[in-house]
Coordinates of C-alpha atoms in Angstrom, one line a residue:
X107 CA 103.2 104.6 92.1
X108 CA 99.4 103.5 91.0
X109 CA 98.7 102.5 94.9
X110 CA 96.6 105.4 95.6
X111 CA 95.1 105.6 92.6
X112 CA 93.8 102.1 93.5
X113 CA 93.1 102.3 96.7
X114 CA 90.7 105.7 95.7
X115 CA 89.2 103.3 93.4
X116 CA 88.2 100.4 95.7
X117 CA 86.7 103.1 98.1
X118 CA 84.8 104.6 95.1
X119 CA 83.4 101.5 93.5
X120 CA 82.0 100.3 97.0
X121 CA 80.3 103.3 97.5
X122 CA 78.4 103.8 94.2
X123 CA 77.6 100.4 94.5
X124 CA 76.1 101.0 97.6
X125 CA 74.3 104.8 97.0
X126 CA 70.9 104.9 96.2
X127 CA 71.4 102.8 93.3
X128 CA 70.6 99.8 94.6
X129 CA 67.0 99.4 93.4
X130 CA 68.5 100.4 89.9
X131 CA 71.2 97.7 90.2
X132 CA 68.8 95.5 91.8
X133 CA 66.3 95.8 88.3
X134 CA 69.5 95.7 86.2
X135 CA 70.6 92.3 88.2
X136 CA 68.2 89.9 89.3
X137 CA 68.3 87.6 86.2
X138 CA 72.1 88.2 85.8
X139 CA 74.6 85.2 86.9
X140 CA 77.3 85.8 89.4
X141 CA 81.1 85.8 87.9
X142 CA 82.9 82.5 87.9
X143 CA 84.2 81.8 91.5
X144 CA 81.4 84.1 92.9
X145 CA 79.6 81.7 93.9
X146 CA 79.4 82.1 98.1
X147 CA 78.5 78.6 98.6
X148 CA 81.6 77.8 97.5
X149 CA 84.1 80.8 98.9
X150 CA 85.1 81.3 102.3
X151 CA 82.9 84.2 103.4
X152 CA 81.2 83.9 106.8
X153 CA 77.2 84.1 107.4
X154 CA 76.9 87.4 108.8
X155 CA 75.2 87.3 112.3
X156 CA 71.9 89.5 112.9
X157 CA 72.7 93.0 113.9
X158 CA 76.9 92.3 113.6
X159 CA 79.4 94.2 111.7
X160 CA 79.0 93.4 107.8
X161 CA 82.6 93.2 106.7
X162 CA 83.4 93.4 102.7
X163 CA 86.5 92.7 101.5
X164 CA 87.3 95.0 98.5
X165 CA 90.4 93.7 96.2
X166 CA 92.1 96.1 93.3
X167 CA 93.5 94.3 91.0
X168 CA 96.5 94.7 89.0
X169 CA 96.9 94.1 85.0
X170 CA 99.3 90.9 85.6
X171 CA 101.8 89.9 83.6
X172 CA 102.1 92.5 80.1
X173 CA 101.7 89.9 77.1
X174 CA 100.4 87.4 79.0
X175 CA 96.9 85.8 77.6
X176 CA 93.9 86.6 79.7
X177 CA 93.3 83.1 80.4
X178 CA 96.5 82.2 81.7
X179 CA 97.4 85.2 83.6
X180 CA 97.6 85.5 87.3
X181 CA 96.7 89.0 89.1
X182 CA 98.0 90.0 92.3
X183 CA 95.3 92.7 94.6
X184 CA 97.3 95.7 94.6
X185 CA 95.0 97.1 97.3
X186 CA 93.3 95.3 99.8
X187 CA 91.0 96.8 101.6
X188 CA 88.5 95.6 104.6
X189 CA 85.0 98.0 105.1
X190 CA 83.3 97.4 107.9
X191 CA 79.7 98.5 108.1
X192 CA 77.5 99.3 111.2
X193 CA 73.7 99.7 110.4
X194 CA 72.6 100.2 113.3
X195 CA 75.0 102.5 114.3
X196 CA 75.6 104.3 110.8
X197 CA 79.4 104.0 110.5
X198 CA 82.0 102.8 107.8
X199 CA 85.2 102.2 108.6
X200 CA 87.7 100.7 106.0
X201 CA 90.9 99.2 107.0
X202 CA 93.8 98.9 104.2
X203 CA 96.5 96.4 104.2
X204 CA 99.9 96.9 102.6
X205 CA 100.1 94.4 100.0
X206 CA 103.6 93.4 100.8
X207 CA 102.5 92.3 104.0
X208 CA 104.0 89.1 105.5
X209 CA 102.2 86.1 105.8
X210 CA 101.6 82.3 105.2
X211 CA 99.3 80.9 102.7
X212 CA 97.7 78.1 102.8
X213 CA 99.8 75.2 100.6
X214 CA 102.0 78.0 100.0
X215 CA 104.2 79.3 102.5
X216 CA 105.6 82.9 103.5
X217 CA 104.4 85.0 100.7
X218 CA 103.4 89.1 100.4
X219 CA 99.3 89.3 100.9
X220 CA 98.8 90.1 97.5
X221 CA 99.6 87.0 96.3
X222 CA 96.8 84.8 97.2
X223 CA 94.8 85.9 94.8
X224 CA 97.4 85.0 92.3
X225 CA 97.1 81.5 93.6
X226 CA 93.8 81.5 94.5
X227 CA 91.7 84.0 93.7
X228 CA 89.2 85.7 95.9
X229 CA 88.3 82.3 97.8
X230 CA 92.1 82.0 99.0
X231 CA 92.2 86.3 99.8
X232 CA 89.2 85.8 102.0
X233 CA 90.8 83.2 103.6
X234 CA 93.9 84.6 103.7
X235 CA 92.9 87.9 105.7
X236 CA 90.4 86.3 107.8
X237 CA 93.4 84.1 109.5
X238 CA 95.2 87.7 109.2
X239 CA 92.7 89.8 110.9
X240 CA 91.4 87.2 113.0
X241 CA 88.3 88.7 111.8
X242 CA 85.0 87.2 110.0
X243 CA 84.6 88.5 106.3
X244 CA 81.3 88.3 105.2
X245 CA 81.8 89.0 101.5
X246 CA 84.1 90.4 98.5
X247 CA 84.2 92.6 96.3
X248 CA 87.1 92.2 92.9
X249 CA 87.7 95.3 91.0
X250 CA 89.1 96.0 87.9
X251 CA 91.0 98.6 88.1
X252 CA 91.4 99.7 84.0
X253 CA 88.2 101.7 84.3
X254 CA 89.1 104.7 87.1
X255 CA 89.3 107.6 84.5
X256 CA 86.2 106.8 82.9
X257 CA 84.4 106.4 86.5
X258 CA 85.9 109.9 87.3
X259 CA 84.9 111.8 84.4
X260 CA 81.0 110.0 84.6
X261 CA 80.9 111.9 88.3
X262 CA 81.4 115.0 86.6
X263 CA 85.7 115.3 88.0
X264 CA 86.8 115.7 91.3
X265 CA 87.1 119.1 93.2
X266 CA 90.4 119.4 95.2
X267 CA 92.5 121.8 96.4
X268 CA 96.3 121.0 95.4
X269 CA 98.8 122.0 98.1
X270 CA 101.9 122.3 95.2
X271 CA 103.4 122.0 92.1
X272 CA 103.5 118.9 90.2
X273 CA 105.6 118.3 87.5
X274 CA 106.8 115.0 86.5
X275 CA 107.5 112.6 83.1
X276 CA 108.7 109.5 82.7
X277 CA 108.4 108.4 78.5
X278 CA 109.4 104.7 79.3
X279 CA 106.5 104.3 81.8
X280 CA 104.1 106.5 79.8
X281 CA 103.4 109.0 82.7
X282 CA 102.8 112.9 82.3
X283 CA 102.0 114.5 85.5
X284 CA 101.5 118.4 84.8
X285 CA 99.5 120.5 87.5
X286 CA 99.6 123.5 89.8
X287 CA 98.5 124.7 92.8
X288 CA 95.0 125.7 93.6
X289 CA 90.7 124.6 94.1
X290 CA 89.8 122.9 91.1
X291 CA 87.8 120.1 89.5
X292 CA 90.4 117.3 88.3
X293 CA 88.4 115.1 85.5
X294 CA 89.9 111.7 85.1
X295 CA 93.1 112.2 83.3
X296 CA 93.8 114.8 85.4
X297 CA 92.8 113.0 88.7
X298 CA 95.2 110.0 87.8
X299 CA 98.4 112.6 87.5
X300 CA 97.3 113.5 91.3
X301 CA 97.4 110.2 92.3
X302 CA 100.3 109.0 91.0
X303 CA 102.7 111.8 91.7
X304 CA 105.0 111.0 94.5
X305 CA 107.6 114.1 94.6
X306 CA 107.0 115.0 97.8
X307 CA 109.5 116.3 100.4
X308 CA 108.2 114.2 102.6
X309 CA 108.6 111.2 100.8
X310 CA 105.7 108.6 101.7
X311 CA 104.2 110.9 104.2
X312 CA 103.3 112.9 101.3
X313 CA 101.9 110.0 99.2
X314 CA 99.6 109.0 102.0
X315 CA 98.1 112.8 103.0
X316 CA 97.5 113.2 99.3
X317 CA 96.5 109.7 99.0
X318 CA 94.1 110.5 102.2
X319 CA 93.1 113.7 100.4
X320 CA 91.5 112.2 97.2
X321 CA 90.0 109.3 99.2
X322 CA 87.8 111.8 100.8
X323 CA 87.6 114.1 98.0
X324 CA 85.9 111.0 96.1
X325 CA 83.5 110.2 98.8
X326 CA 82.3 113.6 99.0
X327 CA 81.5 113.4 95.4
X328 CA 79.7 109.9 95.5
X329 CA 77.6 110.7 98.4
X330 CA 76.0 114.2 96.9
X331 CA 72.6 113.8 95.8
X332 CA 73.7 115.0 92.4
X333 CA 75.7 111.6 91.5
X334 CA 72.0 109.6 91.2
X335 CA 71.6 111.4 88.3
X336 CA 75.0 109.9 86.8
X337 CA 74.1 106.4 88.3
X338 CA 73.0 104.6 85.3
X339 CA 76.4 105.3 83.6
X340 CA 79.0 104.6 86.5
X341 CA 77.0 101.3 87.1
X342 CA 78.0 100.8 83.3
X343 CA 81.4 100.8 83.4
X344 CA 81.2 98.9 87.3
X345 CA 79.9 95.8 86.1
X346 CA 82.6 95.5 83.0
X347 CA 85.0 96.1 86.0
X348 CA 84.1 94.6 89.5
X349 CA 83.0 90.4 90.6
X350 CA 81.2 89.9 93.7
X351 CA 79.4 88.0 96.1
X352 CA 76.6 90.4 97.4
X353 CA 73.6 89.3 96.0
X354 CA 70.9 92.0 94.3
X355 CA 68.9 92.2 97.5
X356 CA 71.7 92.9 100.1
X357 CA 73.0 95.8 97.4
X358 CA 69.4 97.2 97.9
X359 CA 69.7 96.9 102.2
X360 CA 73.5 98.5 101.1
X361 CA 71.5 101.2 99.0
X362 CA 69.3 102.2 101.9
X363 CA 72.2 102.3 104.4
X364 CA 74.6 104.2 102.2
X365 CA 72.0 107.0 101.9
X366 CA 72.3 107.0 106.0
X367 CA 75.9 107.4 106.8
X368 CA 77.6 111.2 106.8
X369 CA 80.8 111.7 105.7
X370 CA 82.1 112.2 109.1
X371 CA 81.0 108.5 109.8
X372 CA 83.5 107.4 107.5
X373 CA 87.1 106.8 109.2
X374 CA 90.1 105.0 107.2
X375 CA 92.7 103.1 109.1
X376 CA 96.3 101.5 107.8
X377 CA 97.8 98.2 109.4
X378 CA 100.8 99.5 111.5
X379 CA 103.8 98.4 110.5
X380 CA 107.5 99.1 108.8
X381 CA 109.1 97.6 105.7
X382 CA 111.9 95.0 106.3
X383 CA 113.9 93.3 103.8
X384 CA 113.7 88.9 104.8
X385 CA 116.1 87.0 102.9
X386 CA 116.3 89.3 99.6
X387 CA 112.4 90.4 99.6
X388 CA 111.1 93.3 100.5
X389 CA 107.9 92.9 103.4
X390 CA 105.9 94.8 105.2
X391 CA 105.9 93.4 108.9
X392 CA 103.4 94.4 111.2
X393 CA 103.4 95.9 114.8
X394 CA 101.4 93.5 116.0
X395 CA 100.4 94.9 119.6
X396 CA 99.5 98.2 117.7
X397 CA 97.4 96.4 115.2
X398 CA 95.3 94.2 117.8
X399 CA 94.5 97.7 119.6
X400 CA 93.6 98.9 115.9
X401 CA 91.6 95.8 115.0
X402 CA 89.4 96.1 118.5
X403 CA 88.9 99.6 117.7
X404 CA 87.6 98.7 113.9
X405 CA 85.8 95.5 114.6
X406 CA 84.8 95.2 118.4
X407 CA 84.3 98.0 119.8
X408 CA 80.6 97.8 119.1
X409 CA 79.6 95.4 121.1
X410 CA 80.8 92.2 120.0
X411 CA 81.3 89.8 122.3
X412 CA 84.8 88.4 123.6
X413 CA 84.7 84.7 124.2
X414 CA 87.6 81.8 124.9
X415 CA 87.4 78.4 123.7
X416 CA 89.1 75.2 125.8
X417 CA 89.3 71.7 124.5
X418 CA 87.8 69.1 127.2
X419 CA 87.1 66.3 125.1
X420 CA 90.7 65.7 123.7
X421 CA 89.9 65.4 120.0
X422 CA 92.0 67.3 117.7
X423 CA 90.6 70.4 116.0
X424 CA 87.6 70.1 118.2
X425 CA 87.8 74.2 120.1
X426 CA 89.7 75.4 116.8
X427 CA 86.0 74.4 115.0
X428 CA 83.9 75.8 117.4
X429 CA 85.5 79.0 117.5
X430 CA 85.1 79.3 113.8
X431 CA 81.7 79.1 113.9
X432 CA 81.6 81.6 116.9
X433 CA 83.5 83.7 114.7
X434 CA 81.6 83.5 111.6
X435 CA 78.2 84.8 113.7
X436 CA 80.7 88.1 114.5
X437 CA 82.1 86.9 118.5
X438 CA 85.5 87.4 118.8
X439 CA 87.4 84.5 120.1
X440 CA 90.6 85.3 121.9
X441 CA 91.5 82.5 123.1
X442 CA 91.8 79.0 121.7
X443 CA 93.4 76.4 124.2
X444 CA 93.4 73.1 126.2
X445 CA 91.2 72.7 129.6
X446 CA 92.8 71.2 132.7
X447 CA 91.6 68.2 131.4
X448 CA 89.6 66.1 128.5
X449 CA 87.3 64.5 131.1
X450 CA 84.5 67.1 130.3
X451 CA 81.2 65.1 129.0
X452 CA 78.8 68.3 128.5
X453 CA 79.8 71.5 126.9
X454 CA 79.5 73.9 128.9
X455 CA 79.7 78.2 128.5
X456 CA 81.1 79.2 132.2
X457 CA 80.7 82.7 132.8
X458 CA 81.0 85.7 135.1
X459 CA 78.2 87.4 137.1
X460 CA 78.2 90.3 134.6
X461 CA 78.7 88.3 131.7
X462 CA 75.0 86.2 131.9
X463 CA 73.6 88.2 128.9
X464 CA 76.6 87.7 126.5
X465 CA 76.9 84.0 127.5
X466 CA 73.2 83.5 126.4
X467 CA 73.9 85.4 123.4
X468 CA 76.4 82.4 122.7
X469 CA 73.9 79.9 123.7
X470 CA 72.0 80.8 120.8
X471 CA 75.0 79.8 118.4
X472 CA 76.2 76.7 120.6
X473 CA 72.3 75.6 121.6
X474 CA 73.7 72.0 123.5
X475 CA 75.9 74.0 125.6
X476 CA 75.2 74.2 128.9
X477 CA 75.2 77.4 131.1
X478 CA 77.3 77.6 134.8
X479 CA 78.2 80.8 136.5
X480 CA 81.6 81.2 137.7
X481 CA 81.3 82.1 141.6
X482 CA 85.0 82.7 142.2
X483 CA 85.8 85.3 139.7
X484 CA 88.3 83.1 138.1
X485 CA 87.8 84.0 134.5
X486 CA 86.9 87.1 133.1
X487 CA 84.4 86.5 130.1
X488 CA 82.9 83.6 128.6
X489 CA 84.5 80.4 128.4
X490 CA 83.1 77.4 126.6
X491 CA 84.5 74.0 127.2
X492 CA 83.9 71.9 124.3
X493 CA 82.6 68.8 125.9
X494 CA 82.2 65.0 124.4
X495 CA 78.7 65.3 123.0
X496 CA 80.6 67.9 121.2
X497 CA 82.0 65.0 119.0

């Protein structure tokens, strides 16, 4: 029942982190450490590439285990989000993953997504949904998610127009959800009854228009010009409440673009998918053919380049490293395989006629490589062969 609520919250956090109070945040933290396992020389985040999608990865986190001693407790993310900017283009788009969705972590199996940071914090969740995604993340963002009525009331409530009656108690679980129909402003309290109500006729579908609803209900709020105003309060209660790994700067560069992007520019996407009970547990399994279409739509269809990677040197892991690098500078690698043969001495990007500018744009990454155009037509985009002198 508190998805939404979290969701909402991620979403909000990023984007008062990023309004125009990024020279404020900037003042407020130049001289001020990052949180313990913030450090990025030590995570897995990705250099971003120069003009490339910046990709944030947002995590909600949940209270973990009731009576359990701060130290010693171990928090799932709830929601996990993925926010892709474009500066240069002006768009946000923010991918959520279901936290029950299936996957395999590192040292630790088949788990639900939301369990890597249980095991390893936000270095094993950046991990985890870059091997998900198959995209580069470029840095986090870990929210505490006690602190959502307070944020609320500080932008002054949220105006919404509720569709029906809601009417719902539950003592043991300490919710009261009392509202009615009709335009009005929902301070926090109020706001987390709207969230959390879920007695729809339609079941999820419900959940996930209202969910939808007070998503962009918030952002209208935290974009008005009004909300700078409020800033030095709502960053108050964010830095009790949220770790990350953007630096003071690069929240000033966020400042300046959030000030940028109309609401319009804003789209929100869910990973296709279905629930499906494995062995006793409840997942949620992915279509995947649905979600590669969904993850070119997100992340490459902006410009970023397309580019296989062969082995033709015959040493293990050799492609498999050179595509992660490729990958880290925002190219999308989709295809990671063996050459004909391991005979190759020189690495070499082969391309097609109409491909010569997007192969030298690789050349900057890969600078030994070599450069051959493919007269036959046989391939389609760049392909690098990883060479010996790769070694």
């Amino acid at each position: 029942m508190k998805r939404p609520l979290k969701i909402a919250l991620s979403i909000l956090l990023f984007i008062v982190l990023s309004l125009g109070s990024g020279f404020y945040y900037t003042l407020r933290s130049l001289n001020a450490p990052l949180e313990a396992g913030s450090d990025p020389n030590t995570s897995n985040t990705d250099e971003l590439v120069e003009g490339g999608r910046q990709n944030i990865l947002l995590l909600g986190m949940d209270a973990g285990t009731i009576g359990a001693k701060e130290e010693h407790n171990r928090h799932r993310s709830d929601t996990i989000l993925v926010v892709s900017l474009d500066k240069k283009n002006k768009d946000v788009k923010i991918l959520s993953i279901p936290r029950d969705t299936r996957v395999r972590l590192g040292g630790y199996g088949i788990q639900k997504i939301n369990a890597a940071t249980a095991f390893g914090g936000a270095d094993l969740a950046v991990k985890t949904v870059k091997n998900f995604l198959g995209v580069p993340i470029h840095n986090y963002v870990v929210v505490k998610l006690s602190s959502f009525k307070n944020i609320v009331d500080a932008l002054g409530g949220v105006d919404i127009d509720i569709k029906e009656r809601m009417k719902y108690s539950d003592p043991a679980g300490g919710i009261y959800i009392d509202l009615y129909p009709g335009q009005q402003t929902l301070d926090g309290d109020k706001a987390e009854q709207f969230v959390r109500y879920r007695g729809y006729a339609d079941a999820d579908i419900g959940r996930v228009k209202a969910q939808q609803q007070f998503v962009e209900a918030l952002i209208k709020k935290a974009l008005k010009p009004a909300t700078l105003l409020k800033l030095p309060k709502i960053i108050d209660i964010i830095q009790e409440n949220v770790e990350t790994d953007i630096q003071p700067l690069e929240m000033a560069s966020l400042a300046n673009f959030a000030r940028q992007v109309k609401h319009e520019d804003i789209k929100m996407y869910i990973v296709p998918g279905e629930g499906k009970y494995i062995s006793g547990t409840s997942y949620f399994i992915p279509f995947q053919n649905q979600l590669d279409e969904m993850i070119d739509e997100i992340f490459f269809a902006d410009g970023n380049i397309k580019v296989a990677v062969l082995n033709g040197n015959g040493a293990k892991g050799v492609a498999s490293k050179v595509a992660s690098k490729l990958e880290s500078q925002g190219f999308k690698v989709v295809t990671v395989a063996n050459a004909d043969n391991f005979d190759y001495e020189t690495t070499t990007i082969i391309y097609p006629k109409d491909k010569k500018s997007e192969a030298e744009e690789i050349a900057k990454v890969l600078t030994q490589a070599r450069l051959e155009e493919e007269a036959d037509n046989s391939i389609v985009l760049p392909t690098i062969i990883v060479g010996k002198d790769a070694n």
